[in-house]
Amino acid sequence: MPHPLSNKPIRGSMDELYRQSYGRIIAALVSRFGVENFELAEDSAQEALAKAAIRWPVSGVPDEPASWLIVAARNHAIDVLRRNSRWNGDLTAAELDRRLDPVAAAESVFEAELSDDELKMMFYCCDPALAPAARVILTLDVVCGFQADAIARPFFLQKDAVYQRIRRAKEMLRKSLAPFALPRPVELPGRLNSVLDAIYLMFNEGYSCRNESSFFQVELTDEAIRLAGLLCRHSISNQPHVYALHALMLLQSSRLGARMNEDEVLIPLSRQDRKTWDRDRIASGLAALERASSGTVASQYHVFAGIAACHAVAESYERTDWDRIIALYNGLTEVKEGFV
């Protein structure tokens, strides 16, 4: 099926393309060439996107832009590896060809392959050995393709400080020999919870920032929702508390457009125009919350999503089920800890 971007005019879509594709390209290349070639993967992703920015306004967006970009990035990486190998003499030409030919021959990239690689990158960036803020910053940089200045603003950092944190995080992961792979079942709980922590922190940065453009707010919250949706769709991570987090963010973000007036002053929930709430997101959030109820253990995400659902379905502020909300808050002390 053609990529949605293939039906859009190229003008105005390159930023969206960059955000959606950058992390997927890097993930695909790191999966093939290894974490020791992380910087090469980043350089190759930028090279492929630069080529697209030059060619596509003339030739049009291809039917499978993700495949085009990844093949272009792979070819660039192969050229660099072959050039470096000839220069350094560390591999014979035959050995290098044996390693690279299956990649060079790739003509198409399957969605399942991209999803697996992107999940691997999320788990890699959210290694529990990193501090929570470092996980979010690294995820925004590598998985989401956010520029340093965009990452710096919500964290009240200078761009140079962002670059330093990213470098330190990558160096720590390199030294720890962190695997670029989906976690084994015994490793899943700790790593999955770290991923969820990072996604929720990312969402909250977008949801709570007041002095940033509404575009950046929406970009940050939507990216968190997209990543949670990816976790929901994969068999290794489609667990009840993942659905609960997805539900929580969908329900909360449904009110994003009603939270500020034209002067960017926050509007209290009691005075928000509920007609402007995104009903499609509310429906999706309620469906995700229903999926979250299949487990036997409740997380804090379940509780917060339940509270958000009470607000989302209420006809008015006065008719909100406050008794239910109080009961949910009181139940926070009884839920399983460690998911938030």
Coordinates of C-alpha atoms in Angstrom, one line a residue:
M1 CA 0.0 0.0 0.0
P2 CA 1.4 3.4 -0.9
H3 CA 2.8 5.5 2.0
P4 CA 0.4 8.3 3.0
L5 CA 3.0 10.8 2.1
S6 CA 3.0 9.7 -1.5
N7 CA -0.4 11.3 -1.9
K8 CA 0.7 14.7 -0.4
P9 CA 2.4 17.6 -2.1
I10 CA 6.0 17.6 -1.4
R11 CA 6.0 21.2 -0.1
G12 CA 5.3 21.2 3.6
S13 CA 5.7 17.5 4.0
M14 CA 9.5 17.2 4.3
D15 CA 9.5 18.1 8.0
E16 CA 6.9 15.4 8.7
L17 CA 8.8 12.9 6.5
Y18 CA 12.0 13.7 8.4
R19 CA 10.4 13.1 11.8
Q20 CA 8.6 9.9 10.7
S21 CA 11.5 8.4 8.8
Y22 CA 14.7 9.4 10.5
G23 CA 14.5 7.0 13.4
R24 CA 13.3 4.2 11.2
I25 CA 16.2 4.5 8.9
I26 CA 18.7 4.6 11.7
A27 CA 17.0 1.6 13.3
A28 CA 17.1 -0.4 10.1
L29 CA 20.8 0.4 9.5
V30 CA 21.9 -0.3 13.1
S31 CA 20.0 -3.6 13.0
R32 CA 22.0 -4.6 9.9
F33 CA 25.5 -3.0 10.6
G34 CA 25.6 -3.1 14.4
V35 CA 25.7 -0.5 17.1
E36 CA 29.4 0.0 16.5
N37 CA 28.3 1.8 13.3
F38 CA 25.7 4.0 15.0
E39 CA 27.3 7.2 13.8
L40 CA 27.5 5.9 10.3
A41 CA 23.7 5.0 10.4
E42 CA 22.9 8.6 11.5
D43 CA 25.1 10.1 8.8
S44 CA 23.5 7.8 6.2
A45 CA 20.0 8.7 7.3
Q46 CA 20.8 12.4 6.9
E47 CA 22.3 11.7 3.5
A48 CA 19.2 9.8 2.3
L49 CA 16.9 12.5 3.5
A50 CA 19.0 15.2 1.9
K51 CA 18.8 13.3 -1.4
A52 CA 15.0 13.1 -1.1
A53 CA 14.7 16.8 -0.4
I54 CA 16.5 17.5 -3.7
R55 CA 15.0 14.8 -5.9
W56 CA 11.4 14.4 -4.8
P57 CA 10.2 17.9 -5.5
V58 CA 11.2 17.2 -9.1
S59 CA 10.3 13.5 -9.5
G60 CA 7.6 13.2 -6.9
V61 CA 7.4 11.1 -3.8
P62 CA 7.8 7.4 -4.6
D63 CA 5.0 4.9 -3.8
E64 CA 7.2 3.4 -1.1
P65 CA 9.2 6.3 0.4
A66 CA 10.3 4.4 3.4
S67 CA 11.9 1.7 1.2
W68 CA 13.5 4.3 -1.0
L69 CA 15.0 6.1 1.9
I70 CA 16.3 3.0 3.6
V71 CA 17.8 1.6 0.4
A72 CA 19.5 5.0 -0.3
A73 CA 20.8 5.1 3.3
R74 CA 22.0 1.5 3.1
N75 CA 23.8 2.2 -0.2
H76 CA 25.6 5.2 1.3
A77 CA 26.6 3.2 4.4
I78 CA 27.9 0.4 2.1
D79 CA 30.0 2.8 0.1
V80 CA 31.5 4.2 3.3
L81 CA 32.2 0.8 4.7
R82 CA 33.8 -0.4 1.5
R83 CA 35.9 2.8 1.2
N84 CA 37.0 2.6 4.8
S85 CA 37.8 -1.1 4.5
R86 CA 40.0 -0.6 1.4
W87 CA 41.7 2.2 3.2
N88 CA 42.2 0.4 6.5
G89 CA 42.7 -3.1 5.0
D90 CA 40.7 -4.7 7.9
L91 CA 38.5 -6.9 5.7
T92 CA 39.1 -8.6 2.4
A93 CA 37.0 -7.5 -0.5
A94 CA 35.4 -10.9 -0.7
E95 CA 34.5 -10.9 3.1
L96 CA 33.1 -7.4 2.8
D97 CA 31.0 -8.3 -0.2
R98 CA 29.7 -11.4 1.7
R99 CA 28.5 -9.2 4.5
L100 CA 27.0 -6.5 2.4
D101 CA 25.5 -8.1 -0.7
P102 CA 22.2 -9.1 0.9
V103 CA 21.7 -5.5 2.0
A104 CA 22.7 -4.0 -1.3
A105 CA 20.2 -6.3 -3.1
A106 CA 17.3 -5.1 -1.0
E107 CA 14.6 -3.5 -3.1
S108 CA 11.8 -3.1 -0.6
V109 CA 11.3 -2.8 3.1
F110 CA 8.4 -4.5 4.9
E111 CA 6.4 -2.7 7.6
A112 CA 6.9 -5.6 10.0
E113 CA 10.7 -5.3 9.6
L114 CA 10.5 -1.6 10.2
S115 CA 8.4 -2.0 13.3
D116 CA 10.7 -4.6 14.8
D117 CA 13.8 -2.4 14.1
E118 CA 12.1 0.7 15.6
L119 CA 11.1 -1.3 18.7
K120 CA 14.7 -2.4 19.1
M121 CA 15.8 1.2 18.9
M122 CA 13.3 2.2 21.5
F123 CA 14.5 -0.5 23.9
Y124 CA 18.1 0.4 23.1
C125 CA 17.6 4.1 23.9
C126 CA 15.6 3.4 27.0
D127 CA 18.2 1.2 28.7
P128 CA 17.5 1.2 32.5
A129 CA 21.2 2.1 33.0
L130 CA 20.5 5.6 31.7
A131 CA 18.9 8.3 33.8
P132 CA 15.2 8.9 32.9
A133 CA 15.9 12.3 31.3
A134 CA 18.7 10.8 29.2
R135 CA 16.3 8.1 27.9
V136 CA 13.8 10.8 26.8
I137 CA 16.5 13.0 25.2
L138 CA 18.1 10.1 23.4
T139 CA 14.7 8.8 22.2
L140 CA 13.7 12.2 20.9
D141 CA 17.0 12.5 19.1
V142 CA 17.4 9.0 17.6
V143 CA 13.9 7.5 17.4
C144 CA 11.9 10.7 16.7
G145 CA 14.4 12.7 14.7
F146 CA 13.9 15.9 16.8
Q147 CA 16.5 18.7 16.3
A148 CA 18.6 19.7 19.3
D149 CA 16.9 23.1 19.7
A150 CA 13.5 21.4 19.9
I151 CA 14.7 19.0 22.5
A152 CA 16.4 21.8 24.5
R153 CA 13.4 24.0 25.0
P154 CA 11.1 21.8 27.2
F155 CA 14.1 20.7 29.2
F156 CA 15.3 24.3 29.7
L157 CA 18.7 23.3 28.3
Q158 CA 21.1 24.9 25.8
K159 CA 21.7 23.1 22.6
D160 CA 25.3 22.3 23.5
A161 CA 24.0 20.7 26.7
V162 CA 21.7 18.5 24.7
Y163 CA 24.5 17.4 22.4
Q164 CA 26.6 16.6 25.4
R165 CA 23.9 14.5 27.0
I166 CA 23.3 12.6 23.8
R167 CA 27.0 11.9 23.4
R168 CA 27.3 10.8 27.0
A169 CA 24.3 8.5 26.7
K170 CA 25.5 6.9 23.5
E171 CA 29.0 6.4 25.0
M172 CA 27.5 4.8 28.1
L173 CA 25.5 2.4 26.0
R174 CA 28.5 1.6 23.8
K175 CA 30.7 0.8 26.8
S176 CA 28.0 -1.3 28.4
L177 CA 27.6 -3.3 25.2
A178 CA 23.9 -2.9 25.4
P179 CA 22.2 -5.2 22.9
F180 CA 20.3 -3.9 19.9
A181 CA 17.6 -6.4 20.1
L182 CA 14.1 -7.0 21.5
P183 CA 14.5 -8.0 25.1
R184 CA 14.2 -11.6 26.2
P185 CA 11.1 -12.4 28.3
V186 CA 13.1 -12.3 31.6
E187 CA 14.4 -8.8 30.6
L188 CA 11.1 -7.4 29.3
P189 CA 9.5 -6.0 32.5
G190 CA 12.3 -3.6 33.4
R191 CA 13.1 -2.6 29.9
L192 CA 9.4 -2.2 28.9
N193 CA 8.8 -0.1 31.9
S194 CA 11.7 2.2 31.1
V195 CA 10.3 2.6 27.5
L196 CA 6.9 3.5 29.0
D197 CA 8.5 5.9 31.4
A198 CA 10.3 7.7 28.6
I199 CA 7.2 7.8 26.4
Y200 CA 5.0 9.2 29.2
L201 CA 7.7 11.8 30.1
M202 CA 7.8 12.8 26.5
F203 CA 4.0 13.2 26.4
N204 CA 3.9 15.3 29.5
E205 CA 6.6 17.6 28.2
G206 CA 4.4 18.3 25.2
Y207 CA 1.1 18.4 27.2
S208 CA 2.4 20.7 29.9
C209 CA 4.6 23.1 28.0
R210 CA 3.1 26.6 28.0
N211 CA 5.6 28.9 26.3
E212 CA 6.2 26.8 23.2
S213 CA 4.3 26.8 19.9
S214 CA 1.2 24.7 19.6
F215 CA 2.9 22.9 16.7
F216 CA 5.7 21.7 19.0
Q217 CA 3.1 20.7 21.6
V218 CA 1.2 18.6 19.2
E219 CA 4.3 17.1 17.6
L220 CA 5.6 15.9 21.0
T221 CA 2.3 14.5 22.3
D222 CA 1.5 12.8 18.9
E223 CA 5.0 11.2 18.8
A224 CA 4.5 9.7 22.2
I225 CA 1.1 8.4 21.2
R226 CA 2.6 6.9 18.0
L227 CA 5.3 5.1 19.9
A228 CA 2.8 3.7 22.4
G229 CA 0.6 2.6 19.5
L230 CA 3.6 0.8 18.1
L231 CA 4.1 -1.1 21.4
C232 CA 0.4 -2.0 21.4
R233 CA 0.6 -3.6 18.0
H234 CA 3.6 -5.8 18.7
S235 CA 3.2 -9.2 20.2
I236 CA 6.2 -8.7 22.6
S237 CA 4.8 -5.6 24.2
N238 CA 1.0 -5.5 23.8
Q239 CA 0.3 -5.8 27.5
P240 CA -2.5 -4.3 29.5
H241 CA -0.5 -1.5 31.1
V242 CA 0.8 -0.5 27.6
Y243 CA -2.8 -0.2 26.4
A244 CA -3.6 1.8 29.6
L245 CA -0.8 4.3 28.8
H246 CA -2.0 4.6 25.2
A247 CA -5.5 5.2 26.4
L248 CA -4.4 7.8 28.9
M249 CA -2.5 9.8 26.4
L250 CA -5.3 9.6 23.8
L251 CA -7.8 10.8 26.3
Q252 CA -5.7 13.6 27.7
S253 CA -4.6 14.8 24.2
S254 CA -8.3 15.0 23.1
R255 CA -8.5 18.2 25.1
L256 CA -5.3 19.7 23.9
G257 CA -6.9 22.2 21.5
A258 CA -9.2 23.5 24.3
R259 CA -6.6 24.0 27.0
M260 CA -5.4 27.5 25.9
N261 CA -7.0 30.7 24.6
E262 CA -5.7 32.9 21.9
D263 CA -3.3 34.6 24.3
E264 CA -1.9 31.2 25.3
V265 CA -3.4 31.3 28.8
L266 CA -4.5 28.0 30.3
I267 CA -8.3 27.5 30.4
P268 CA -9.5 25.5 33.5
L269 CA -11.3 22.2 32.8
S270 CA -14.5 23.7 34.1
R271 CA -14.5 26.4 31.4
Q272 CA -13.3 24.4 28.4
D273 CA -15.6 24.2 25.4
R274 CA -16.2 20.4 25.3
K275 CA -17.5 20.7 21.7
T276 CA -13.9 21.2 20.6
W277 CA -12.6 18.1 22.3
D278 CA -11.4 15.5 19.7
R279 CA -14.2 12.8 19.8
D280 CA -12.2 10.5 17.6
R281 CA -9.4 10.4 20.1
I282 CA -11.8 9.9 22.9
A283 CA -13.3 6.9 21.1
S284 CA -9.8 5.5 20.4
G285 CA -8.8 6.1 24.0
L286 CA -11.9 4.3 25.4
A287 CA -11.3 1.4 23.1
A288 CA -7.6 1.2 24.3
L289 CA -8.8 1.3 27.9
E290 CA -11.2 -1.6 27.2
R291 CA -8.2 -3.6 25.9
A292 CA -6.3 -2.6 29.0
S293 CA -8.9 -4.3 31.2
S294 CA -7.9 -7.8 30.0
G295 CA -5.2 -8.2 32.6
T296 CA -5.4 -9.2 36.3
V297 CA -3.0 -6.5 37.6
A298 CA -3.8 -2.8 37.5
S299 CA -1.1 -0.2 37.0
Q300 CA -1.1 3.5 37.8
Y301 CA -1.7 4.1 34.1
H302 CA -5.0 2.2 34.4
V303 CA -6.0 4.5 37.3
F304 CA -5.1 7.7 35.5
A305 CA -6.7 6.6 32.2
G306 CA -9.9 5.8 34.2
I307 CA -9.9 9.3 35.6
A308 CA -9.3 10.8 32.1
A309 CA -12.2 8.7 30.8
C310 CA -14.5 10.1 33.5
H311 CA -13.7 13.6 32.2
A312 CA -13.9 12.6 28.6
V313 CA -17.4 11.1 28.7
A314 CA -19.0 13.7 31.0
E315 CA -21.5 16.0 29.4
S316 CA -20.4 18.9 31.5
Y317 CA -18.1 19.7 34.3
E318 CA -20.9 19.6 36.8
R319 CA -22.1 16.2 35.6
T320 CA -18.7 14.6 35.9
D321 CA -18.7 11.4 38.0
W322 CA -16.7 12.8 40.8
D323 CA -17.4 9.9 43.2
R324 CA -15.8 7.6 40.6
I325 CA -12.8 9.9 40.3
I326 CA -12.3 10.0 44.1
A327 CA -12.6 6.2 44.3
L328 CA -9.9 5.9 41.5
Y329 CA -7.6 8.3 43.3
N330 CA -8.0 6.5 46.5
G331 CA -7.2 3.2 44.7
L332 CA -3.7 4.5 43.7
T333 CA -2.3 3.1 46.9
E334 CA -3.4 -0.4 46.0
V335 CA -2.2 -0.6 42.4
K336 CA 1.0 -2.3 41.4
E337 CA 4.0 0.1 41.7
G338 CA 6.8 0.5 39.2
F339 CA 4.9 1.4 36.0
V340 CA 5.2 5.2 36.5

